[in-house]
């Protein structure tokens, strides 16, 4: 059986799992809506401040929010895997003649799909509120978000396989998610930050994604921030996947 | 006799908190095609680690094995197509129905939709799952879920099925029912390799057993053969006397010609004797003569626990 038919089976299994979960559907639509209705209105007064100089405040705010959705859409998936390990499902799959990479990627692609659907929804919902979308740039934003959510999902799954306990992975995930979010300038642009914070942000891969997304949605495709984002994120993703695949091959699930 | 499992010197150790634990210390096994092979031992004996090596989930540190005509180390992928494995945790996905679980399992083994559905139907009938086939496995009782777990292991028609502690957590009724399923599978030609820490399960179900303790195989044979090694009957004497008397009693019986073996543990003197019925009067006379107080006396056929006790010096119940 080919790798792609393995991948398809594992992917469809996870997609069905999501669609059967009413909580997931609610969160998929509810989260973006809450950001738009409960937070975006506060930003109206920022018009003209550092980082908010051009166009609608939503053009600064929305690219940040979709990156957050991508990070969280990946980072927390390990909890589900711990449960599958406990039920013996992963062990059962590991004694079938299917590819371990397909098992990992089937789940990761489901997580990426969820993030992309959410991104599309929130973007369409934001247009009536004043968002100006340059669709050519938006497609590249989607590629960046796919990379980010895949990276964090693979990291989360590998962590779950190695530690096999919600209690062990929760502090690690929470411990890294907060600095990553704060140092990415996703709610307020880093231009407003003091110099030392701006320097610190440059060590955060997610920061580059936020900067690139803002440029891309506004129509600036051929700019250094976009190239920087890919130059930083692709190697990080390769590293994380290498580690995750190793975990799937060796971990005693 | 053709062997479906042959292992030679399998070893595995783990590092935990800087210390190396030798979980399996050189295991040689020979399982015959078509039998129920029971792998008996206390928790932590290394049974599950051995099973995980045989099912390709763990790579052995040393040793080799051939299963169903495949070399474990050279062709793990081909081996996976020929063996089935039901882990202690079960393995059925609770968010899916029995039907969805079974069909996906078949597809993962490369069956097309049609063949997977046909085999799933056959197993649903065989394992009596018709009434619940479309309900999520999360709603099943323990016995129902266990039957689905075993059905999942049989989905690709393996020649050899591994069951890790299949009846742990089941009530007596479901336990008996699963024993029946295992016998039926054996009768249909599948070789069953099962681990258990229940003596009665190994005794009732297995054609042959291996007893494992502290990473090593202590004995191997049919339950009857193993019990015959004990040769004779077991007399258990409950002594009312203090330590000095116990020593004296042990010494006294060790020298008697009809006693093959004597041991003392927790207020009880255990004697392995020829023809227990005939020797009981003699034992009583001897105790009386030596003025050693007796509280209880019992005579029994040897059990697998006696075999375990003889090999390891401990009772399986307390191990």
Coordinates of C-alpha atoms in Angstrom, one line a residue:
Chain A
X1 CA 0.0 0.0 0.0
X2 CA 1.4 3.4 -1.0
X3 CA 2.4 6.1 1.5
X4 CA -0.4 8.4 0.1
X5 CA -3.2 5.9 0.7
X6 CA -1.9 5.4 4.3
X7 CA -1.9 9.2 4.7
X8 CA -5.4 9.5 3.3
X9 CA -6.7 6.9 5.7
X10 CA -5.1 8.6 8.7
X11 CA -6.1 12.0 7.6
X12 CA -9.8 11.1 7.0
X13 CA -9.9 9.4 10.4
X14 CA -8.8 12.6 12.1
X15 CA -11.0 14.9 10.0
X16 CA -14.1 12.8 10.9
X17 CA -13.1 12.9 14.6
X18 CA -13.1 16.8 14.4
X19 CA -16.4 16.9 12.5
X20 CA -18.0 14.7 15.1
X21 CA -16.9 16.9 17.9
X22 CA -19.4 19.8 18.4
X23 CA -17.0 21.6 20.6
X24 CA -14.4 21.7 17.8
X25 CA -16.9 23.2 15.4
X26 CA -18.0 25.8 17.9
X27 CA -14.4 26.8 18.7
X28 CA -13.5 27.0 15.0
X29 CA -16.1 29.6 14.3
X30 CA -16.4 31.0 17.8
X31 CA -12.8 31.9 18.4
X32 CA -12.3 34.2 15.4
X33 CA -15.7 35.8 16.0
X34 CA -14.8 36.6 19.6
X35 CA -11.6 38.3 18.6
X36 CA -13.4 40.4 16.1
X37 CA -16.4 41.4 18.3
X38 CA -14.8 41.6 21.8
X39 CA -11.3 42.9 21.1
X40 CA -11.0 44.6 17.7
X41 CA -13.3 47.5 18.6
X42 CA -10.8 48.6 21.3
X43 CA -8.2 49.2 18.6
X44 CA -10.1 52.1 16.9
X45 CA -8.3 54.7 19.0
X46 CA -4.9 53.4 17.8
X47 CA -5.3 54.8 14.3
X48 CA -2.2 56.8 13.5
X49 CA 0.0 55.4 16.3
X50 CA 3.3 53.6 15.7
X51 CA 2.6 50.5 13.6
X52 CA -0.9 51.6 12.8
X53 CA 0.0 54.3 10.2
X54 CA -1.4 52.8 7.1
X55 CA -5.1 51.9 6.4
X56 CA -7.5 50.2 8.7
X57 CA -6.5 49.0 12.2
X58 CA -7.9 45.6 11.2
X59 CA -5.1 45.3 8.7
X60 CA -2.7 45.3 11.6
X61 CA -4.8 43.3 14.0
X62 CA -6.1 40.5 11.8
X63 CA -2.7 39.1 10.5
X64 CA -1.6 38.9 14.2
X65 CA -4.8 37.0 15.2
X66 CA -4.5 34.4 12.4
X67 CA -0.9 33.7 13.4
X68 CA -2.1 33.1 17.0
X69 CA -4.8 30.8 15.7
X70 CA -2.1 28.9 13.8
X71 CA 0.2 28.6 16.9
X72 CA -2.6 27.5 19.2
X73 CA -4.2 25.3 16.6
X74 CA -0.9 23.3 16.6
X75 CA 0.4 23.6 20.1
X76 CA -2.4 21.9 22.0
X77 CA -3.0 18.9 19.8
X78 CA -0.7 16.7 21.9
X79 CA -3.4 16.3 24.6
X80 CA -5.5 14.3 22.2
X81 CA -2.6 12.1 21.4
X82 CA -1.9 11.3 25.0
X83 CA -5.5 10.0 25.2
X84 CA -5.0 7.9 22.1
X85 CA -1.8 6.4 23.5
X86 CA -3.6 5.5 26.7
X87 CA -6.4 3.7 24.7
X88 CA -3.7 1.7 22.9
X89 CA -4.7 3.1 19.5
X90 CA -1.3 4.3 18.5
X91 CA 0.3 1.0 19.5
X92 CA -2.3 -0.8 17.3
X93 CA -1.4 1.5 14.3
X94 CA 2.3 0.9 14.9
X95 CA 1.9 -2.9 14.4
X96 CA 0.1 -2.4 11.0
X97 CA 2.4 -2.3 8.0
X98 CA 1.7 1.5 7.5
X99 CA 4.2 4.3 7.5
X100 CA 4.9 6.1 10.8
X101 CA 5.3 9.3 8.8
X102 CA 1.8 8.9 7.4
X103 CA 0.5 8.4 10.9
X104 CA 2.1 11.7 12.1
X105 CA 1.3 13.6 8.9
X106 CA -2.4 12.5 8.8
X107 CA -2.9 14.2 12.2
X108 CA -0.8 17.3 11.3
X109 CA -2.6 17.9 8.1
X110 CA -5.9 17.7 9.9
X111 CA -4.7 20.4 12.3
X112 CA -3.4 22.5 9.4
X113 CA -6.7 22.2 7.6
X114 CA -8.6 23.4 10.7
X115 CA -6.3 26.4 11.0
X116 CA -6.7 27.3 7.3
X117 CA -10.5 27.0 7.4
X118 CA -10.6 29.2 10.5
X119 CA -8.3 31.8 8.9
X120 CA -10.5 32.0 5.8
X121 CA -13.6 32.4 8.0
X122 CA -12.2 35.2 10.2
X123 CA -10.8 37.0 7.1
X124 CA -14.2 37.0 5.4
X125 CA -15.9 38.1 8.6
X126 CA -13.5 41.0 9.0
X127 CA -14.1 42.5 5.6
X128 CA -17.4 44.1 6.6
X129 CA -15.6 45.7 9.6
X130 CA -13.1 47.4 7.3
X131 CA -10.4 44.9 6.5
X132 CA -8.7 45.4 3.1
X133 CA -7.5 42.1 1.7
X134 CA -4.9 41.7 -1.1
X135 CA -5.8 38.1 -2.1
X136 CA -2.5 37.3 -3.8
X137 CA -0.7 38.1 -0.5
X138 CA -3.4 36.3 1.5
X139 CA -2.5 33.0 -0.3
X140 CA 1.1 33.3 0.8
X141 CA -0.2 34.1 4.3
X142 CA -2.0 30.8 4.2
X143 CA 1.2 29.0 3.3
X144 CA 3.0 30.6 6.3
X145 CA 0.2 29.6 8.6
X146 CA 0.3 26.1 7.3
X147 CA 4.0 26.0 8.1
X148 CA 3.5 27.4 11.6
X149 CA 0.6 25.1 12.6
X150 CA 2.4 22.1 11.2
X151 CA 5.5 22.9 13.1
X152 CA 3.7 23.4 16.5
X153 CA 1.5 20.4 15.9
X154 CA 4.4 18.1 15.2
X155 CA 6.2 19.5 18.2
X156 CA 3.2 18.9 20.4
X157 CA 2.7 15.3 19.2
X158 CA 6.4 14.5 19.7
X159 CA 6.2 15.8 23.2
X160 CA 3.1 13.7 23.9
X161 CA 4.8 10.6 22.6
X162 CA 7.8 11.1 24.7
X163 CA 6.1 12.2 28.0
X164 CA 2.7 10.3 27.6
X165 CA 1.0 12.4 30.3
X166 CA -1.2 15.5 30.2
X167 CA 0.4 16.7 33.5
X168 CA 3.9 16.5 32.0
X169 CA 3.2 18.3 28.7
X170 CA 0.8 21.0 30.0
X171 CA 3.5 23.1 31.8
X172 CA 5.9 22.9 28.9
X173 CA 3.2 23.9 26.3
X174 CA 2.0 26.8 28.5
X175 CA 5.6 27.8 29.3
X176 CA 6.5 28.2 25.7
X177 CA 3.3 29.6 24.3
X178 CA 3.2 32.7 26.5
X179 CA 6.6 34.2 25.6
X180 CA 6.1 33.2 21.9
X181 CA 2.8 35.1 21.8
X182 CA 4.0 38.1 23.7
X183 CA 7.2 38.5 21.7
X184 CA 5.4 38.2 18.4
X185 CA 3.6 41.5 18.6
X186 CA 0.4 39.9 17.6
X187 CA -2.1 42.1 19.5
X188 CA 0.0 45.3 19.3
X189 CA 2.8 45.8 16.8
X190 CA 6.3 45.5 18.1
X191 CA 7.0 49.1 16.8
X192 CA 5.4 50.2 20.0
X193 CA 7.8 48.2 22.2
X194 CA 11.0 49.5 23.8
X195 CA 14.2 48.6 22.0
X196 CA 15.2 45.6 24.1
X197 CA 11.8 44.0 23.6
X198 CA 12.2 44.5 19.8
X199 CA 15.6 42.8 19.9
X200 CA 14.2 39.9 21.9
X201 CA 11.4 39.5 19.4
X202 CA 13.9 38.8 16.6
X203 CA 14.8 35.5 18.4
X204 CA 11.2 34.4 18.1
X205 CA 10.3 32.6 14.8
X206 CA 6.6 33.5 15.1
X207 CA 7.5 37.3 15.1
X208 CA 8.7 37.0 11.5
X209 CA 5.4 35.3 10.5
X210 CA 3.3 38.2 12.1
X211 CA 5.4 40.8 10.3
X212 CA 5.2 39.0 7.0
X213 CA 1.5 38.5 7.3
X214 CA 0.8 42.2 7.9
X215 CA 2.9 43.0 4.8
X216 CA 1.3 40.4 2.7
X217 CA -2.4 41.1 3.4
X218 CA -1.7 44.7 2.6
X219 CA -0.3 43.8 -0.8
X220 CA 3.5 44.0 -0.1
X221 CA 4.6 40.7 -1.4
X222 CA 8.1 41.3 -2.7
X223 CA 9.6 42.6 0.6
X224 CA 12.4 41.4 2.9
X225 CA 10.1 40.5 5.8
X226 CA 8.4 37.9 3.7
X227 CA 11.7 36.3 2.6
X228 CA 12.9 36.5 6.2
X229 CA 9.8 34.7 7.5
X230 CA 10.4 31.7 5.1
X231 CA 14.1 31.7 5.8
X232 CA 13.5 31.4 9.5
X233 CA 10.4 29.1 9.6
X234 CA 11.4 26.5 7.0
X235 CA 14.6 25.3 8.9
X236 CA 12.8 25.4 12.2
X237 CA 10.0 23.2 10.7
X238 CA 12.5 20.8 9.3
X239 CA 14.2 20.4 12.7
X240 CA 10.9 19.9 14.5
X241 CA 9.7 17.3 12.0
X242 CA 13.0 15.4 12.2
X243 CA 12.6 15.2 16.0
X244 CA 8.9 14.2 15.7
X245 CA 9.5 11.4 13.2
X246 CA 12.2 10.0 15.4
X247 CA 9.8 10.1 18.3
X248 CA 7.2 8.1 16.2
X249 CA 9.7 5.5 15.2
X250 CA 11.3 4.9 18.6
X251 CA 8.8 5.9 21.3
X252 CA 7.3 3.1 23.3
X253 CA 3.7 4.2 22.8
Chain B
X1 CA 6.6 -30.3 15.1
X2 CA 6.7 -27.0 13.2
X3 CA 7.5 -23.9 15.2
X4 CA 5.7 -20.6 14.5
X5 CA 7.8 -18.6 17.0
X6 CA 11.5 -19.3 17.7
X7 CA 13.6 -16.9 19.7
X8 CA 17.2 -17.0 20.7
X9 CA 18.7 -14.9 23.5
X10 CA 16.3 -11.9 23.3
X11 CA 17.5 -9.2 25.7
X12 CA 16.2 -5.7 26.5
X13 CA 17.2 -3.2 29.2
X14 CA 15.8 0.2 30.0
X15 CA 17.5 3.2 31.5
X16 CA 15.4 4.9 34.2
X17 CA 16.7 7.7 36.3
X18 CA 20.3 6.8 35.5
X19 CA 19.9 3.1 36.5
X20 CA 19.8 0.3 33.9
X21 CA 17.0 -2.2 34.4
X22 CA 17.4 -5.5 32.6
X23 CA 13.8 -6.2 31.8
X24 CA 14.4 -9.3 29.6
X25 CA 17.6 -11.2 30.1
X26 CA 18.0 -13.8 27.4
X27 CA 14.7 -15.4 26.4
X28 CA 14.5 -18.5 24.3
X29 CA 11.0 -19.6 23.3
X30 CA 9.6 -22.2 20.9
X31 CA 5.9 -21.9 20.1
X32 CA 4.3 -24.6 18.0
X33 CA 1.9 -23.8 15.2
X34 CA -1.7 -24.1 16.1
X35 CA -1.4 -24.1 19.9
X36 CA -2.4 -21.7 22.7
X37 CA 0.8 -20.7 24.3
X38 CA 0.5 -19.2 27.7
X39 CA 3.1 -16.8 29.0
X40 CA 2.8 -16.7 32.7
X41 CA 4.5 -14.6 35.3
X42 CA 4.0 -11.9 37.9
X43 CA 3.6 -8.2 37.0
X44 CA 7.0 -6.8 36.1
X45 CA 8.4 -10.2 35.1
X46 CA 9.2 -8.9 31.5
X47 CA 6.2 -10.5 29.7
X48 CA 5.0 -7.4 28.1
X49 CA 8.5 -6.3 27.1
X50 CA 9.0 -9.7 25.5
X51 CA 5.7 -9.4 23.7
X52 CA 6.6 -5.9 22.5
X53 CA 9.8 -7.1 21.0
X54 CA 8.0 -10.0 19.2
X55 CA 5.4 -7.6 17.8
X56 CA 8.0 -5.2 16.4
X57 CA 7.2 -2.4 18.9
X58 CA 10.6 -2.6 20.6
X59 CA 14.0 -3.4 19.1
X60 CA 15.8 -6.0 21.1
X61 CA 19.3 -5.1 22.4
X62 CA 20.5 -8.6 21.6
X63 CA 19.2 -12.0 20.3
X64 CA 17.2 -13.0 17.3
X65 CA 13.7 -14.3 16.5
X66 CA 11.7 -15.8 13.6
X67 CA 8.0 -15.5 13.6
X68 CA 5.6 -16.9 11.0
X69 CA 8.5 -17.5 8.7
X70 CA 9.8 -13.9 9.0
X71 CA 13.0 -12.7 10.6
X72 CA 12.0 -10.2 13.3
X73 CA 15.0 -7.9 12.8
X74 CA 15.4 -8.2 9.0
X75 CA 11.7 -8.0 7.8
X76 CA 9.6 -6.3 10.5
X77 CA 7.3 -4.9 7.9
X78 CA 6.4 -8.3 6.3
X79 CA 6.1 -9.7 9.8
X80 CA 3.4 -7.1 10.7
X81 CA 1.2 -8.5 8.0
X82 CA 1.3 -12.0 9.5
X83 CA 0.8 -11.3 13.1
X84 CA -2.1 -9.7 15.1
X85 CA -1.6 -7.9 18.4
X86 CA -4.1 -6.9 21.1
X87 CA -2.4 -4.7 23.7
X88 CA -3.3 -4.5 27.4
X89 CA -4.9 -1.1 26.7
X90 CA -7.1 -2.7 24.0
X91 CA -6.6 -0.4 21.0
X92 CA -10.2 0.2 19.8
X93 CA -11.0 3.9 19.2
X94 CA -13.8 4.9 21.5
X95 CA -14.8 7.8 19.3
X96 CA -15.7 5.4 16.5
X97 CA -18.2 2.6 16.1
X98 CA -17.2 -1.1 15.9
X99 CA -17.9 -1.0 12.2
X100 CA -15.7 2.1 11.5
X101 CA -12.9 0.7 13.7
X102 CA -12.9 -2.7 11.9
X103 CA -13.1 -1.3 8.3
X104 CA -10.3 1.2 9.0
X105 CA -8.2 -1.5 10.5
X106 CA -8.7 -3.7 7.3
X107 CA -7.8 -0.7 5.1
X108 CA -4.6 -0.1 7.0
X109 CA -3.6 -3.6 6.1
X110 CA -4.2 -2.8 2.5
X111 CA -7.6 -4.4 2.0
X112 CA -9.9 -2.6 -0.5
X113 CA -13.3 -1.3 0.7
X114 CA -15.2 -4.3 -0.3
X115 CA -12.9 -6.9 1.3
X116 CA -12.6 -4.9 4.5
X117 CA -16.4 -4.7 4.8
X118 CA -16.8 -8.4 4.1
X119 CA -14.2 -9.4 6.8
X120 CA -15.7 -6.8 9.2
X121 CA -19.1 -8.4 8.8
X122 CA -17.7 -11.9 9.4
X123 CA -16.0 -10.8 12.6
X124 CA -19.0 -8.9 13.9
X125 CA -21.0 -12.1 13.7
X126 CA -18.2 -14.2 15.2
X127 CA -17.7 -11.9 18.1
X128 CA -21.3 -11.2 18.7
X129 CA -21.2 -7.5 18.1
X130 CA -24.3 -7.1 15.8
X131 CA -26.4 -5.3 18.4
X132 CA -23.8 -2.5 19.0
X133 CA -22.1 -2.3 15.7
X134 CA -23.1 1.3 14.9
X135 CA -22.7 2.7 18.4
X136 CA -19.6 4.5 19.4
X137 CA -17.2 2.2 21.3
X138 CA -17.2 4.6 24.2
X139 CA -20.7 3.3 25.1
X140 CA -19.6 -0.4 25.2
X141 CA -19.3 -2.5 28.3
X142 CA -15.9 -3.9 29.3
X143 CA -16.7 -7.3 27.7
X144 CA -18.0 -5.8 24.5
X145 CA -15.0 -3.5 24.1
X146 CA -12.6 -6.5 24.7
X147 CA -14.4 -8.5 22.0
X148 CA -13.9 -5.6 19.6
X149 CA -10.2 -5.3 20.6
X150 CA -9.7 -9.0 19.7
X151 CA -11.8 -8.7 16.5
X152 CA -9.5 -5.8 15.5
X153 CA -6.5 -8.0 16.0
X154 CA -8.0 -10.7 13.7
X155 CA -9.1 -8.3 10.9
X156 CA -6.2 -9.1 8.6
X157 CA -6.5 -12.9 9.3
X158 CA -3.1 -13.3 11.0
X159 CA -1.6 -16.8 11.5
X160 CA -0.4 -15.7 15.0
X161 CA -2.3 -13.6 17.5
X162 CA -0.7 -12.0 20.5
X163 CA -3.0 -11.2 23.4
X164 CA -1.5 -9.2 26.3
X165 CA -3.4 -9.9 29.5
X166 CA -6.7 -10.3 27.6
X167 CA -8.9 -10.9 30.6
X168 CA -7.6 -8.3 33.1
X169 CA -10.4 -6.2 34.4
X170 CA -13.2 -8.5 33.1
X171 CA -15.8 -10.0 35.3
X172 CA -15.9 -13.9 35.6
X173 CA -18.7 -14.2 33.1
X174 CA -16.9 -12.2 30.4
X175 CA -13.7 -13.9 31.2
X176 CA -15.2 -17.3 30.6
X177 CA -16.7 -16.0 27.3
X178 CA -13.3 -14.7 26.1
X179 CA -11.7 -18.1 26.9
X180 CA -14.3 -19.6 24.6
X181 CA -13.4 -17.1 21.9
X182 CA -9.7 -18.0 22.2
X183 CA -10.4 -21.7 22.0
X184 CA -12.6 -21.1 18.9
X185 CA -9.8 -19.1 17.2
X186 CA -7.3 -21.9 18.0
X187 CA -9.7 -24.5 16.5
X188 CA -9.9 -22.4 13.4
X189 CA -6.1 -22.7 13.0
X190 CA -4.8 -19.5 14.6
X191 CA -1.8 -19.8 16.9
X192 CA -2.5 -17.8 20.1
X193 CA 0.3 -16.4 22.2
X194 CA -1.2 -14.9 25.4
X195 CA 0.3 -13.4 28.5
X196 CA -1.4 -13.7 31.9
X197 CA -0.7 -13.4 35.5
X198 CA -3.7 -15.7 36.4
X199 CA -2.7 -19.3 37.1
X200 CA -6.1 -20.7 36.4
X201 CA -6.2 -18.9 33.1
X202 CA -2.9 -20.4 31.9
X203 CA -4.0 -23.8 33.3
X204 CA -7.4 -23.8 31.6
X205 CA -6.6 -22.2 28.3
X206 CA -3.0 -23.0 27.3
X207 CA -1.7 -26.1 25.6
X208 CA 1.8 -25.2 26.7
X209 CA 3.1 -22.5 28.9
X210 CA 6.3 -20.7 29.7
X211 CA 6.8 -19.3 33.2
X212 CA 8.8 -16.0 33.3
X213 CA 10.2 -14.3 36.3
X214 CA 12.7 -11.4 36.6
X215 CA 13.4 -11.4 32.9
X216 CA 14.1 -15.1 32.4
X217 CA 12.1 -18.2 31.4
X218 CA 12.0 -20.4 34.5
X219 CA 10.1 -23.4 33.0
X220 CA 8.4 -24.4 29.8
X221 CA 6.0 -27.2 28.9
X222 CA 2.4 -28.3 29.0
X223 CA 0.7 -27.5 32.3
X224 CA 0.4 -31.2 33.0
X225 CA 4.1 -31.9 32.3
X226 CA 5.1 -29.0 34.5
X227 CA 2.9 -30.2 37.4
X228 CA 4.3 -33.7 36.9
X229 CA 7.8 -32.4 37.6
X230 CA 6.6 -31.7 41.1
X231 CA 5.9 -35.5 41.1
X232 CA 3.4 -36.4 43.8
X233 CA 1.2 -34.3 46.1
X234 CA 1.5 -31.3 48.2
X235 CA 1.0 -31.5 52.0
X236 CA 0.7 -28.2 53.8
X237 CA 1.1 -28.2 57.5
X238 CA 0.1 -25.2 59.7
X239 CA 2.3 -25.4 62.7
X240 CA 1.4 -23.8 66.0
X241 CA 5.0 -24.0 67.3
X242 CA 7.6 -21.2 67.6
X243 CA 10.7 -20.8 65.4
X244 CA 12.8 -23.5 67.1
X245 CA 10.1 -26.1 66.5
X246 CA 9.8 -25.0 62.9
X247 CA 13.5 -25.6 62.3
X248 CA 13.1 -29.0 64.0
X249 CA 10.1 -30.0 61.9
X250 CA 11.8 -28.9 58.7
X251 CA 14.9 -31.0 59.6
X252 CA 12.7 -33.9 60.6
X253 CA 10.8 -34.1 57.4
X254 CA 13.7 -33.3 55.1
X255 CA 15.3 -36.6 56.1
X256 CA 12.2 -38.8 55.5
X257 CA 12.5 -41.0 52.4
X258 CA 8.9 -40.3 51.2
X259 CA 9.5 -36.5 51.2
X260 CA 10.9 -35.2 47.9
X261 CA 11.2 -31.6 49.0
X262 CA 10.4 -29.6 52.1
X263 CA 10.2 -25.9 52.6
X264 CA 9.1 -23.5 55.3
X265 CA 7.2 -20.2 54.7
X266 CA 5.0 -18.0 56.9
X267 CA 4.0 -20.6 59.5
X268 CA 3.5 -23.3 57.0
X269 CA 5.6 -26.3 56.2
X270 CA 5.2 -27.4 52.6
X271 CA 6.0 -31.0 51.7
X272 CA 6.1 -32.5 48.3
X273 CA 5.4 -36.3 48.8
X274 CA 4.7 -39.5 46.9
X275 CA 1.2 -40.7 47.4
X276 CA -0.1 -38.2 49.8
X277 CA -3.1 -40.2 51.1
X278 CA -0.8 -43.0 52.3
X279 CA 1.8 -40.7 53.9
X280 CA -0.6 -38.6 55.9
X281 CA -0.9 -41.0 58.8
X282 CA 2.9 -41.4 58.9
X283 CA 3.3 -37.6 59.0
X284 CA 0.8 -37.2 61.8
X285 CA 2.5 -40.0 63.8
X286 CA 5.9 -38.3 63.4
X287 CA 4.7 -34.9 64.5
X288 CA 3.0 -36.5 67.5
X289 CA 6.2 -38.3 68.4
X290 CA 8.3 -35.2 68.2
X291 CA 5.7 -33.2 70.2
X292 CA 5.2 -30.6 67.5
X293 CA 1.8 -28.9 67.7
X294 CA -0.3 -29.0 64.5
X295 CA -3.1 -26.5 63.7
X296 CA -4.1 -27.4 60.2
X297 CA -3.2 -30.0 57.6
X298 CA -4.2 -30.1 53.9
X299 CA -3.4 -32.4 51.0
X300 CA -3.6 -31.2 47.4
X301 CA -2.6 -31.9 43.8
X302 CA 0.2 -29.6 42.7
X303 CA -0.9 -26.5 40.8
X304 CA 1.1 -24.2 38.5
X305 CA 1.7 -22.1 41.6
X306 CA 3.7 -25.0 43.0
X307 CA 5.7 -25.1 39.8
X308 CA 6.3 -21.4 40.1
X309 CA 7.2 -21.6 43.7
X310 CA 9.7 -24.5 43.1
X311 CA 11.4 -22.6 40.2
X312 CA 11.5 -19.1 41.8
X313 CA 11.3 -19.8 45.6
X314 CA 8.2 -17.5 45.7
X315 CA 4.5 -18.0 45.3
X316 CA 3.0 -16.3 42.2
X317 CA 0.3 -14.8 44.4
X318 CA 2.8 -12.9 46.5
X319 CA 5.3 -12.1 43.6

